[in-house]
Amino acid sequence: MNTKQNAIGIFDSGLGGLTAVREILEIMPHEDIVYFGDTGRVPYGSKSTDAINKYARQDARFLKKMGVKMIVAACGTVSSVAPDLSEELGLPYTGVVYPTCYTAVRTTKNGRIGVIGTAATIASHSYKKRIQAKHPEIEVYEEHCQLFVGFVENGLVDPDDELVQLMVKRYMAPLKENNVDTLILGCTHFPLLAEAIQREMGNGVTLIDSGKETAVYTKKVLEERGLLRDGNEQGKAQFFVSDTPADFERYAGLFLRDDLDITAAHINIEEY
Ligand code: DGL
Protein backbone atom coordinates (compact mmCIF):
# COMPACT_ATOMS: atom_id res chain seq x y z
CA MET A 1 0.00 0.00 0.00
CA ASN A 2 1.22 3.47 -0.84
CA THR A 3 1.07 5.60 2.27
CA LYS A 4 2.20 9.06 3.21
CA GLN A 5 4.50 7.70 5.93
CA ASN A 6 6.64 5.86 3.38
CA ALA A 7 9.98 7.19 2.16
CA ILE A 8 10.71 9.07 -1.06
CA GLY A 9 12.90 7.00 -3.40
CA ILE A 10 15.63 8.83 -5.32
CA PHE A 11 18.18 7.44 -7.75
CA ASP A 12 21.06 8.50 -9.94
CA SER A 13 24.10 6.93 -11.56
CA GLY A 14 26.22 7.93 -8.59
CA LEU A 15 26.63 10.96 -6.39
CA GLY A 16 24.82 13.56 -8.53
CA GLY A 17 21.31 12.84 -7.28
CA LEU A 18 22.47 13.89 -3.84
CA THR A 19 22.03 17.50 -5.01
CA ALA A 20 18.28 16.70 -5.07
CA VAL A 21 18.50 14.89 -1.72
CA ARG A 22 20.15 17.93 -0.14
CA GLU A 23 17.26 20.15 -1.23
CA ILE A 24 14.57 17.61 -0.32
CA LEU A 25 15.98 17.36 3.21
CA GLU A 26 16.02 21.15 3.36
CA ILE A 27 12.44 21.77 2.24
CA MET A 28 10.85 18.54 3.57
CA PRO A 29 12.88 17.74 6.71
CA HIS A 30 10.31 15.24 8.00
CA GLU A 31 10.45 12.96 4.99
CA ASP A 32 12.36 9.68 5.00
CA ILE A 33 14.59 9.05 2.00
CA VAL A 34 15.90 5.94 0.28
CA TYR A 35 18.70 6.80 -2.14
CA PHE A 36 20.26 4.53 -4.71
CA GLY A 37 23.50 5.52 -6.46
CA ASP A 38 24.43 3.17 -9.29
CA THR A 39 28.14 3.63 -8.64
CA GLY A 40 29.03 0.32 -10.29
CA ARG A 41 27.74 1.56 -13.66
CA VAL A 42 28.47 5.32 -13.54
CA PRO A 43 28.64 7.23 -15.88
CA TYR A 44 25.25 6.86 -17.56
CA GLY A 45 25.75 9.82 -19.88
CA SER A 46 28.10 8.04 -22.25
CA LYS A 47 25.98 4.84 -22.49
CA SER A 48 23.48 3.75 -25.17
CA THR A 49 19.75 4.41 -24.94
CA ASP A 50 19.13 0.69 -24.35
CA ALA A 51 21.55 0.56 -21.47
CA ILE A 52 20.14 3.72 -19.87
CA ASN A 53 16.57 2.38 -20.18
CA LYS A 54 17.57 -0.88 -18.54
CA TYR A 55 19.40 0.87 -15.70
CA ALA A 56 16.49 3.26 -15.06
CA ARG A 57 14.04 0.35 -14.74
CA GLN A 58 16.29 -1.66 -12.46
CA ASP A 59 16.99 1.34 -10.22
CA ALA A 60 13.29 2.20 -9.98
CA ARG A 61 12.31 -1.43 -9.30
CA PHE A 62 14.79 -1.62 -6.44
CA LEU A 63 13.29 1.53 -4.89
CA LYS A 64 9.77 0.22 -5.36
CA LYS A 65 10.78 -2.97 -3.55
CA MET A 66 11.96 -0.74 -0.68
CA GLY A 67 8.35 0.45 -0.36
CA VAL A 68 8.74 4.08 -1.38
CA LYS A 69 5.72 6.33 -2.07
CA MET A 70 7.26 8.25 -4.99
CA ILE A 71 10.31 7.83 -7.21
CA VAL A 72 12.56 10.68 -8.31
CA ALA A 73 14.94 10.03 -11.19
CA ALA A 74 17.46 12.62 -9.97
CA CYS A 75 19.43 12.14 -13.15
CA GLY A 76 19.33 14.36 -16.21
CA THR A 77 20.37 11.47 -18.43
CA VAL A 78 17.60 9.09 -17.32
CA SER A 79 15.08 11.94 -17.43
CA SER A 80 16.13 12.75 -21.00
CA VAL A 81 16.43 9.26 -22.46
CA ALA A 82 14.19 6.83 -20.53
CA PRO A 83 10.38 7.04 -20.59
CA ASP A 84 8.21 8.21 -17.72
CA LEU A 85 7.91 5.08 -15.56
CA SER A 86 4.94 6.13 -13.41
CA GLU A 87 2.40 3.84 -15.07
CA GLU A 88 4.73 0.89 -15.21
CA LEU A 89 5.59 1.31 -11.54
CA GLY A 90 2.15 2.33 -10.32
CA LEU A 91 3.80 5.14 -8.36
CA PRO A 92 4.20 8.90 -8.74
CA TYR A 93 7.44 9.43 -10.68
CA THR A 94 9.36 12.47 -11.84
CA GLY A 95 12.56 13.26 -13.67
CA VAL A 96 14.45 16.55 -13.65
CA VAL A 97 13.79 18.02 -17.12
CA TYR A 98 10.31 19.42 -16.64
CA PRO A 99 10.86 21.23 -13.30
CA THR A 100 14.18 22.65 -14.49
CA CYS A 101 12.80 24.03 -17.77
CA TYR A 102 9.82 25.50 -15.93
CA THR A 103 12.11 27.67 -13.83
CA ALA A 104 14.55 28.49 -16.64
CA VAL A 105 11.89 30.03 -18.91
CA ARG A 106 10.70 32.16 -16.01
CA THR A 107 14.24 33.32 -15.31
CA THR A 108 15.59 34.38 -18.69
CA LYS A 109 15.29 38.06 -19.59
CA ASN A 110 17.06 38.05 -22.94
CA GLY A 111 15.47 34.81 -24.19
CA ARG A 112 18.81 33.00 -24.50
CA ILE A 113 19.19 29.88 -22.36
CA GLY A 114 22.22 27.62 -22.17
CA VAL A 115 21.99 23.91 -21.27
CA ILE A 116 24.85 21.75 -20.11
CA GLY A 117 24.42 18.03 -19.55
CA THR A 118 25.91 14.64 -20.30
CA ALA A 119 26.53 13.44 -23.85
CA ALA A 120 23.28 11.41 -23.88
CA THR A 121 21.23 14.30 -22.48
CA ILE A 122 22.52 16.78 -25.05
CA ALA A 123 22.12 14.28 -27.91
CA SER A 124 18.45 13.85 -26.90
CA HIS A 125 17.84 17.65 -26.97
CA SER A 126 15.39 17.01 -24.11
CA TYR A 127 15.69 20.42 -22.45
CA LYS A 128 15.68 22.31 -25.74
CA LYS A 129 12.60 20.47 -27.02
CA ARG A 130 10.73 20.96 -23.75
CA ILE A 131 11.48 24.70 -23.69
CA GLN A 132 10.78 25.36 -27.35
CA ALA A 133 7.54 23.32 -27.39
CA LYS A 134 5.95 26.14 -25.42
CA HIS A 135 8.38 28.98 -26.12
CA PRO A 136 9.67 28.69 -29.69
CA GLU A 137 10.95 32.25 -29.43
CA ILE A 138 13.56 31.26 -26.84
CA GLU A 139 17.02 30.41 -28.20
CA VAL A 140 18.55 27.36 -26.52
CA TYR A 141 22.28 26.63 -26.75
CA GLU A 142 23.46 23.16 -25.73
CA GLU A 143 26.89 21.94 -24.72
CA HIS A 144 27.80 18.46 -23.54
CA CYS A 145 30.14 18.34 -20.57
CA GLN A 146 30.50 14.61 -19.93
CA LEU A 147 33.97 15.19 -18.49
CA PHE A 148 32.45 17.09 -15.55
CA VAL A 149 30.88 13.86 -14.22
CA GLY A 150 34.25 12.16 -13.68
CA PHE A 151 35.60 15.25 -11.94
CA VAL A 152 32.66 15.35 -9.52
CA GLU A 153 32.71 11.58 -8.85
CA ASN A 154 36.36 12.02 -7.84
CA GLY A 155 35.73 15.01 -5.61
CA LEU A 156 37.52 17.42 -7.99
CA VAL A 157 35.26 20.43 -7.57
CA ASP A 158 37.39 23.14 -5.95
CA PRO A 159 36.86 26.37 -7.95
CA ASP A 160 40.45 27.38 -7.13
CA ASP A 161 41.85 24.19 -8.66
CA GLU A 162 43.61 25.03 -11.94
CA LEU A 163 42.44 21.85 -13.61
CA VAL A 164 38.80 22.58 -12.73
CA GLN A 165 39.17 26.15 -13.99
CA LEU A 166 40.69 25.06 -17.30
CA MET A 167 37.99 22.49 -17.93
CA VAL A 168 35.17 24.87 -17.09
CA LYS A 169 36.68 27.65 -19.23
CA ARG A 170 36.94 25.32 -22.21
CA TYR A 171 33.31 24.15 -22.01
CA MET A 172 31.76 27.49 -21.14
CA ALA A 173 33.38 29.38 -24.04
CA PRO A 174 30.63 28.77 -26.66
CA LEU A 175 27.88 29.57 -24.17
CA LYS A 176 29.57 32.83 -23.24
CA GLU A 177 29.87 33.66 -26.90
CA ASN A 178 26.15 33.12 -27.35
CA ASN A 179 25.42 35.54 -24.55
CA VAL A 180 23.09 33.33 -22.51
CA ASP A 181 21.68 34.94 -19.36
CA THR A 182 20.39 31.66 -17.88
CA LEU A 183 22.30 28.39 -17.70
CA ILE A 184 20.65 25.06 -16.92
CA LEU A 185 22.88 22.67 -14.99
CA GLY A 186 21.11 19.79 -16.71
CA CYS A 187 23.06 17.04 -14.99
CA THR A 188 22.61 16.61 -11.25
CA HIS A 189 26.36 16.24 -10.79
CA PHE A 190 27.02 19.77 -12.03
CA PRO A 191 25.78 21.89 -9.10
CA LEU A 192 28.97 20.77 -7.34
CA LEU A 193 30.87 22.77 -9.94
CA ALA A 194 28.49 25.73 -9.68
CA GLU A 195 31.01 28.08 -8.11
CA ALA A 196 33.60 27.43 -10.82
CA ILE A 197 30.94 27.79 -13.53
CA GLN A 198 29.52 30.98 -12.02
CA ARG A 199 32.98 32.56 -11.83
CA GLU A 200 33.59 31.75 -15.49
CA MET A 201 30.16 32.88 -16.73
CA GLY A 202 30.00 35.99 -14.51
CA ASN A 203 27.28 37.18 -12.17
CA GLY A 204 24.99 38.29 -14.99
CA VAL A 205 24.18 34.63 -15.69
CA THR A 206 21.68 32.78 -13.46
CA LEU A 207 22.45 29.10 -12.91
CA ILE A 208 19.46 26.75 -12.66
CA ASP A 209 20.16 23.72 -10.47
CA SER A 210 18.26 20.65 -11.74
CA GLY A 211 18.52 18.90 -8.36
CA LYS A 212 17.02 21.85 -6.52
CA GLU A 213 14.18 22.45 -8.99
CA THR A 214 13.28 18.76 -8.88
CA ALA A 215 13.10 18.82 -5.09
CA VAL A 216 10.67 21.75 -5.23
CA TYR A 217 8.54 19.92 -7.80
CA THR A 218 8.59 16.70 -5.76
CA LYS A 219 7.16 18.58 -2.80
CA LYS A 220 4.42 19.97 -5.02
CA VAL A 221 3.47 16.50 -6.31
CA LEU A 222 3.38 15.03 -2.78
CA GLU A 223 1.31 17.96 -1.52
CA GLU A 224 -1.20 17.68 -4.36
CA ARG A 225 -1.63 13.95 -3.75
CA GLY A 226 -1.91 14.28 0.03
CA LEU A 227 1.29 12.29 0.43
CA LEU A 228 3.39 14.57 2.66
CA ARG A 229 4.49 12.74 5.78
CA ASP A 230 2.69 13.43 9.08
CA GLY A 231 4.63 14.19 12.25
CA ASN A 232 7.48 16.44 13.30
CA GLU A 233 10.38 14.13 13.83
CA GLN A 234 13.45 14.46 11.61
CA GLY A 235 13.30 12.13 8.61
CA LYS A 236 15.81 9.32 8.15
CA ALA A 237 17.93 8.73 5.08
CA GLN A 238 19.20 5.37 3.83
CA PHE A 239 21.81 5.03 1.10
CA PHE A 240 22.45 2.10 -1.24
CA VAL A 241 25.09 1.70 -3.95
CA SER A 242 26.04 -0.90 -6.54
CA ASP A 243 29.81 -0.66 -5.93
CA THR A 244 32.10 -0.16 -2.94
CA PRO A 245 30.26 1.87 -0.27
CA ALA A 246 33.54 3.44 0.92
CA ASP A 247 34.01 5.43 -2.32
CA PHE A 248 30.50 6.80 -2.15
CA GLU A 249 30.81 7.66 1.55
CA ARG A 250 34.12 9.49 0.94
CA TYR A 251 32.56 12.10 -1.35
CA ALA A 252 28.87 12.11 -0.36
CA GLY A 253 29.78 14.57 2.40
CA LEU A 254 30.56 17.19 -0.26
CA PHE A 255 26.87 17.19 -1.18
CA LEU A 256 25.13 16.79 2.16
CA ARG A 257 24.97 18.29 5.65
CA ASP A 258 27.86 17.29 7.92
CA ASP A 259 25.61 15.81 10.62
CA LEU A 260 23.95 13.31 8.27
CA ASP A 261 24.93 9.64 8.54
CA ILE A 262 26.00 8.69 5.02
CA THR A 263 26.79 5.05 5.66
CA ALA A 264 25.87 3.18 2.48
CA ALA A 265 24.99 -0.48 1.88
CA HIS A 266 25.90 -2.47 -1.23
CA ILE A 267 23.19 -4.14 -3.35
CA ASN A 268 23.34 -6.26 -6.50
CA ILE A 269 21.30 -4.13 -8.91
CA GLU A 270 21.34 -6.85 -11.59
CA GLU A 271 18.83 -8.76 -9.43
CA TYR A 272 16.13 -6.14 -10.10
N1 DGL B 1 23.87 12.76 -12.72
C1 DGL B 1 23.47 12.22 -13.96
C2 DGL B 1 22.77 13.21 -14.81
O1 DGL B 1 22.11 14.05 -14.25
C3 DGL B 1 24.31 11.21 -14.64
C4 DGL B 1 25.70 11.54 -14.98
C5 DGL B 1 26.36 10.36 -15.62
O2 DGL B 1 26.32 9.29 -14.97
O3 DGL B 1 26.90 10.46 -16.72
O4 DGL B 1 22.80 13.18 -16.03
GROMACS .gro file of C-alpha atoms and ligand atoms in nm:
model
  282
    1MET     CA    1   0.000   0.000   0.000
    2ASN     CA    2   0.122   0.347  -0.084
    3THR     CA    3   0.107   0.560   0.227
    4LYS     CA    4   0.220   0.906   0.321
    5GLN     CA    5   0.450   0.770   0.593
    6ASN     CA    6   0.664   0.586   0.338
    7ALA     CA    7   0.998   0.719   0.216
    8ILE     CA    8   1.071   0.907  -0.106
    9GLY     CA    9   1.290   0.700  -0.340
   10ILE     CA   10   1.563   0.883  -0.532
   11PHE     CA   11   1.818   0.744  -0.775
   12ASP     CA   12   2.106   0.850  -0.994
   13SER     CA   13   2.410   0.693  -1.156
   14GLY     CA   14   2.622   0.793  -0.859
   15LEU     CA   15   2.663   1.096  -0.639
   16GLY     CA   16   2.482   1.356  -0.853
   17GLY     CA   17   2.131   1.284  -0.728
   18LEU     CA   18   2.247   1.389  -0.384
   19THR     CA   19   2.203   1.750  -0.501
   20ALA     CA   20   1.828   1.670  -0.507
   21VAL     CA   21   1.850   1.489  -0.172
   22ARG     CA   22   2.015   1.793  -0.014
   23GLU     CA   23   1.726   2.015  -0.123
   24ILE     CA   24   1.457   1.761  -0.032
   25LEU     CA   25   1.598   1.736   0.321
   26GLU     CA   26   1.602   2.115   0.336
   27ILE     CA   27   1.244   2.177   0.224
   28MET     CA   28   1.085   1.854   0.357
   29PRO     CA   29   1.288   1.774   0.671
   30HIS     CA   30   1.031   1.524   0.800
   31GLU     CA   31   1.045   1.296   0.499
   32ASP     CA   32   1.236   0.968   0.500
   33ILE     CA   33   1.459   0.905   0.200
   34VAL     CA   34   1.590   0.594   0.028
   35TYR     CA   35   1.870   0.680  -0.214
   36PHE     CA   36   2.026   0.453  -0.471
   37GLY     CA   37   2.350   0.552  -0.646
   38ASP     CA   38   2.443   0.317  -0.929
   39THR     CA   39   2.814   0.363  -0.864
   40GLY     CA   40   2.903   0.032  -1.029
   41ARG     CA   41   2.774   0.156  -1.366
   42VAL     CA   42   2.847   0.532  -1.354
   43PRO     CA   43   2.864   0.723  -1.588
   44TYR     CA   44   2.525   0.686  -1.756
   45GLY     CA   45   2.575   0.982  -1.988
   46SER     CA   46   2.810   0.804  -2.225
   47LYS     CA   47   2.598   0.484  -2.249
   48SER     CA   48   2.348   0.375  -2.517
   49THR     CA   49   1.975   0.441  -2.494
   50ASP     CA   50   1.913   0.069  -2.435
   51ALA     CA   51   2.155   0.056  -2.147
   52ILE     CA   52   2.014   0.372  -1.987
   53ASN     CA   53   1.657   0.238  -2.018
   54LYS     CA   54   1.757  -0.088  -1.854
   55TYR     CA   55   1.940   0.087  -1.570
   56ALA     CA   56   1.649   0.326  -1.506
   57ARG     CA   57   1.404   0.035  -1.474
   58GLN     CA   58   1.629  -0.166  -1.246
   59ASP     CA   59   1.699   0.134  -1.022
   60ALA     CA   60   1.329   0.220  -0.998
   61ARG     CA   61   1.231  -0.143  -0.930
   62PHE     CA   62   1.479  -0.162  -0.644
   63LEU     CA   63   1.329   0.153  -0.489
   64LYS     CA   64   0.977   0.022  -0.536
   65LYS     CA   65   1.078  -0.297  -0.355
   66MET     CA   66   1.196  -0.074  -0.068
   67GLY     CA   67   0.835   0.045  -0.036
   68VAL     CA   68   0.874   0.408  -0.138
   69LYS     CA   69   0.572   0.633  -0.207
   70MET     CA   70   0.726   0.825  -0.499
   71ILE     CA   71   1.031   0.783  -0.721
   72VAL     CA   72   1.256   1.068  -0.831
   73ALA     CA   73   1.494   1.003  -1.119
   74ALA     CA   74   1.746   1.262  -0.997
   75CYS     CA   75   1.943   1.214  -1.315
   76GLY     CA   76   1.933   1.436  -1.621
   77THR     CA   77   2.037   1.147  -1.843
   78VAL     CA   78   1.760   0.909  -1.732
   79SER     CA   79   1.508   1.194  -1.743
   80SER     CA   80   1.613   1.275  -2.100
   81VAL     CA   81   1.643   0.926  -2.246
   82ALA     CA   82   1.419   0.683  -2.053
   83PRO     CA   83   1.038   0.704  -2.059
   84ASP     CA   84   0.821   0.821  -1.772
   85LEU     CA   85   0.791   0.508  -1.556
   86SER     CA   86   0.494   0.613  -1.341
   87GLU     CA   87   0.240   0.384  -1.507
   88GLU     CA   88   0.473   0.089  -1.521
   89LEU     CA   89   0.559   0.131  -1.154
   90GLY     CA   90   0.215   0.233  -1.032
   91LEU     CA   91   0.380   0.514  -0.836
   92PRO     CA   92   0.420   0.890  -0.874
   93TYR     CA   93   0.744   0.943  -1.068
   94THR     CA   94   0.936   1.247  -1.184
   95GLY     CA   95   1.256   1.326  -1.367
   96VAL     CA   96   1.445   1.655  -1.365
   97VAL     CA   97   1.379   1.802  -1.712
   98TYR     CA   98   1.031   1.942  -1.664
   99PRO     CA   99   1.086   2.123  -1.330
  100THR     CA  100   1.418   2.265  -1.449
  101CYS     CA  101   1.280   2.403  -1.777
  102TYR     CA  102   0.982   2.550  -1.593
  103THR     CA  103   1.211   2.767  -1.383
  104ALA     CA  104   1.455   2.849  -1.664
  105VAL     CA  105   1.189   3.003  -1.891
  106ARG     CA  106   1.070   3.216  -1.601
  107THR     CA  107   1.424   3.332  -1.531
  108THR     CA  108   1.559   3.438  -1.869
  109LYS     CA  109   1.529   3.806  -1.959
  110ASN     CA  110   1.706   3.805  -2.294
  111GLY     CA  111   1.547   3.481  -2.419
  112ARG     CA  112   1.881   3.300  -2.450
  113ILE     CA  113   1.919   2.988  -2.236
  114GLY     CA  114   2.222   2.762  -2.217
  115VAL     CA  115   2.199   2.391  -2.127
  116ILE     CA  116   2.485   2.175  -2.011
  117GLY     CA  117   2.442   1.803  -1.955
  118THR     CA  118   2.591   1.464  -2.030
  119ALA     CA  119   2.653   1.344  -2.385
  120ALA     CA  120   2.328   1.141  -2.388
  121THR     CA  121   2.123   1.430  -2.248
  122ILE     CA  122   2.252   1.678  -2.505
  123ALA     CA  123   2.212   1.428  -2.791
  124SER     CA  124   1.845   1.385  -2.690
  125HIS     CA  125   1.784   1.765  -2.697
  126SER     CA  126   1.539   1.701  -2.411
  127TYR     CA  127   1.569   2.042  -2.245
  128LYS     CA  128   1.568   2.231  -2.574
  129LYS     CA  129   1.260   2.047  -2.702
  130ARG     CA  130   1.073   2.096  -2.375
  131ILE     CA  131   1.148   2.470  -2.369
  132GLN     CA  132   1.078   2.536  -2.735
  133ALA     CA  133   0.754   2.332  -2.739
  134LYS     CA  134   0.595   2.614  -2.542
  135HIS     CA  135   0.838   2.898  -2.612
  136PRO     CA  136   0.967   2.869  -2.969
  137GLU     CA  137   1.095   3.225  -2.943
  138ILE     CA  138   1.356   3.126  -2.684
  139GLU     CA  139   1.702   3.041  -2.820
  140VAL     CA  140   1.855   2.736  -2.652
  141TYR     CA  141   2.228   2.663  -2.675
  142GLU     CA  142   2.346   2.316  -2.573
  143GLU     CA  143   2.689   2.194  -2.472
  144HIS     CA  144   2.780   1.846  -2.354
  145CYS     CA  145   3.014   1.834  -2.057
  146GLN     CA  146   3.050   1.461  -1.993
  147LEU     CA  147   3.397   1.519  -1.849
  148PHE     CA  148   3.245   1.709  -1.555
  149VAL     CA  149   3.088   1.386  -1.422
  150GLY     CA  150   3.425   1.216  -1.368
  151PHE     CA  151   3.560   1.525  -1.194
  152VAL     CA  152   3.266   1.535  -0.952
  153GLU     CA  153   3.271   1.158  -0.885
  154ASN     CA  154   3.636   1.202  -0.784
  155GLY     CA  155   3.573   1.501  -0.561
  156LEU     CA  156   3.752   1.742  -0.799
  157VAL     CA  157   3.526   2.043  -0.757
  158ASP     CA  158   3.739   2.314  -0.595
  159PRO     CA  159   3.686   2.637  -0.795
  160ASP     CA  160   4.045   2.738  -0.713
  161ASP     CA  161   4.185   2.419  -0.866
  162GLU     CA  162   4.361   2.503  -1.194
  163LEU     CA  163   4.244   2.185  -1.361
  164VAL     CA  164   3.880   2.258  -1.273
  165GLN     CA  165   3.917   2.615  -1.399
  166LEU     CA  166   4.069   2.506  -1.730
  167MET     CA  167   3.799   2.249  -1.793
  168VAL     CA  168   3.517   2.487  -1.709
  169LYS     CA  169   3.668   2.765  -1.923
  170ARG     CA  170   3.694   2.532  -2.221
  171TYR     CA  171   3.331   2.415  -2.201
  172MET     CA  172   3.176   2.749  -2.114
  173ALA     CA  173   3.338   2.938  -2.404
  174PRO     CA  174   3.063   2.877  -2.666
  175LEU     CA  175   2.788   2.957  -2.417
  176LYS     CA  176   2.957   3.283  -2.324
  177GLU     CA  177   2.987   3.366  -2.690
  178ASN     CA  178   2.615   3.312  -2.735
  179ASN     CA  179   2.542   3.554  -2.455
  180VAL     CA  180   2.309   3.333  -2.251
  181ASP     CA  181   2.168   3.494  -1.936
  182THR     CA  182   2.039   3.166  -1.788
  183LEU     CA  183   2.230   2.839  -1.770
  184ILE     CA  184   2.065   2.506  -1.692
  185LEU     CA  185   2.288   2.267  -1.499
  186GLY     CA  186   2.111   1.979  -1.671
  187CYS     CA  187   2.306   1.704  -1.499
  188THR     CA  188   2.261   1.661  -1.125
  189HIS     CA  189   2.636   1.624  -1.079
  190PHE     CA  190   2.702   1.977  -1.203
  191PRO     CA  191   2.578   2.189  -0.910
  192LEU     CA  192   2.897   2.077  -0.734
  193LEU     CA  193   3.087   2.277  -0.994
  194ALA     CA  194   2.849   2.573  -0.968
  195GLU     CA  195   3.101   2.808  -0.811
  196ALA     CA  196   3.360   2.743  -1.082
  197ILE     CA  197   3.094   2.779  -1.353
  198GLN     CA  198   2.952   3.098  -1.202
  199ARG     CA  199   3.298   3.256  -1.183
  200GLU     CA  200   3.359   3.175  -1.549
  201MET     CA  201   3.016   3.288  -1.673
  202GLY     CA  202   3.000   3.599  -1.451
  203ASN     CA  203   2.728   3.718  -1.217
  204GLY     CA  204   2.499   3.829  -1.499
  205VAL     CA  205   2.418   3.463  -1.569
  206THR     CA  206   2.168   3.278  -1.346
  207LEU     CA  207   2.245   2.910  -1.291
  208ILE     CA  208   1.946   2.675  -1.266
  209ASP     CA  209   2.016   2.372  -1.047
  210SER     CA  210   1.826   2.065  -1.174
  211GLY     CA  211   1.852   1.890  -0.836
  212LYS     CA  212   1.702   2.185  -0.652
  213GLU     CA  213   1.418   2.245  -0.899
  214THR     CA  214   1.328   1.876  -0.888
  215ALA     CA  215   1.310   1.882  -0.509
  216VAL     CA  216   1.067   2.175  -0.523
  217TYR     CA  217   0.854   1.992  -0.780
  218THR     CA  218   0.859   1.670  -0.576
  219LYS     CA  219   0.716   1.858  -0.280
  220LYS     CA  220   0.442   1.997  -0.502
  221VAL     CA  221   0.347   1.650  -0.631
  222LEU     CA  222   0.338   1.503  -0.278
  223GLU     CA  223   0.131   1.796  -0.152
  224GLU     CA  224  -0.120   1.768  -0.436
  225ARG     CA  225  -0.163   1.395  -0.375
  226GLY     CA  226  -0.191   1.428   0.003
  227LEU     CA  227   0.129   1.229   0.043
  228LEU     CA  228   0.339   1.457   0.266
  229ARG     CA  229   0.449   1.274   0.578
  230ASP     CA  230   0.269   1.343   0.908
  231GLY     CA  231   0.463   1.419   1.225
  232ASN     CA  232   0.748   1.644   1.330
  233GLU     CA  233   1.038   1.413   1.383
  234GLN     CA  234   1.345   1.446   1.161
  235GLY     CA  235   1.330   1.213   0.861
  236LYS     CA  236   1.581   0.932   0.815
  237ALA     CA  237   1.793   0.873   0.508
  238GLN     CA  238   1.920   0.537   0.383
  239PHE     CA  239   2.181   0.503   0.110
  240PHE     CA  240   2.245   0.210  -0.124
  241VAL     CA  241   2.509   0.170  -0.395
  242SER     CA  242   2.604  -0.090  -0.654
  243ASP     CA  243   2.981  -0.066  -0.593
  244THR     CA  244   3.210  -0.016  -0.294
  245PRO     CA  245   3.026   0.187  -0.027
  246ALA     CA  246   3.354   0.344   0.092
  247ASP     CA  247   3.401   0.543  -0.232
  248PHE     CA  248   3.050   0.680  -0.215
  249GLU     CA  249   3.081   0.766   0.155
  250ARG     CA  250   3.412   0.949   0.094
  251TYR     CA  251   3.256   1.210  -0.135
  252ALA     CA  252   2.887   1.211  -0.036
  253GLY     CA  253   2.978   1.457   0.240
  254LEU     CA  254   3.056   1.719  -0.026
  255PHE     CA  255   2.687   1.719  -0.118
  256LEU     CA  256   2.513   1.679   0.216
  257ARG     CA  257   2.497   1.829   0.565
  258ASP     CA  258   2.786   1.729   0.792
  259ASP     CA  259   2.561   1.581   1.062
  260LEU     CA  260   2.395   1.331   0.827
  261ASP     CA  261   2.493   0.964   0.854
  262ILE     CA  262   2.600   0.869   0.502
  263THR     CA  263   2.679   0.505   0.566
  264ALA     CA  264   2.587   0.318   0.248
  265ALA     CA  265   2.499  -0.048   0.188
  266HIS     CA  266   2.590  -0.247  -0.123
  267ILE     CA  267   2.319  -0.414  -0.335
  268ASN     CA  268   2.334  -0.626  -0.650
  269ILE     CA  269   2.130  -0.413  -0.891
  270GLU     CA  270   2.134  -0.685  -1.159
  271GLU     CA  271   1.883  -0.876  -0.943
  272TYR     CA  272   1.613  -0.614  -1.010
  273DGL     N1  273   2.387   1.276  -1.272
  273DGL     C1  274   2.347   1.222  -1.396
  273DGL     C2  275   2.277   1.321  -1.481
  273DGL     O1  276   2.211   1.405  -1.425
  273DGL     C3  277   2.431   1.121  -1.464
  273DGL     C4  278   2.570   1.154  -1.498
  273DGL     C5  279   2.636   1.036  -1.562
  273DGL     O2  280   2.632   0.929  -1.497
  273DGL     O3  281   2.690   1.046  -1.672
  273DGL     O4  282   2.280   1.318  -1.603
   0.00000   0.00000   0.00000
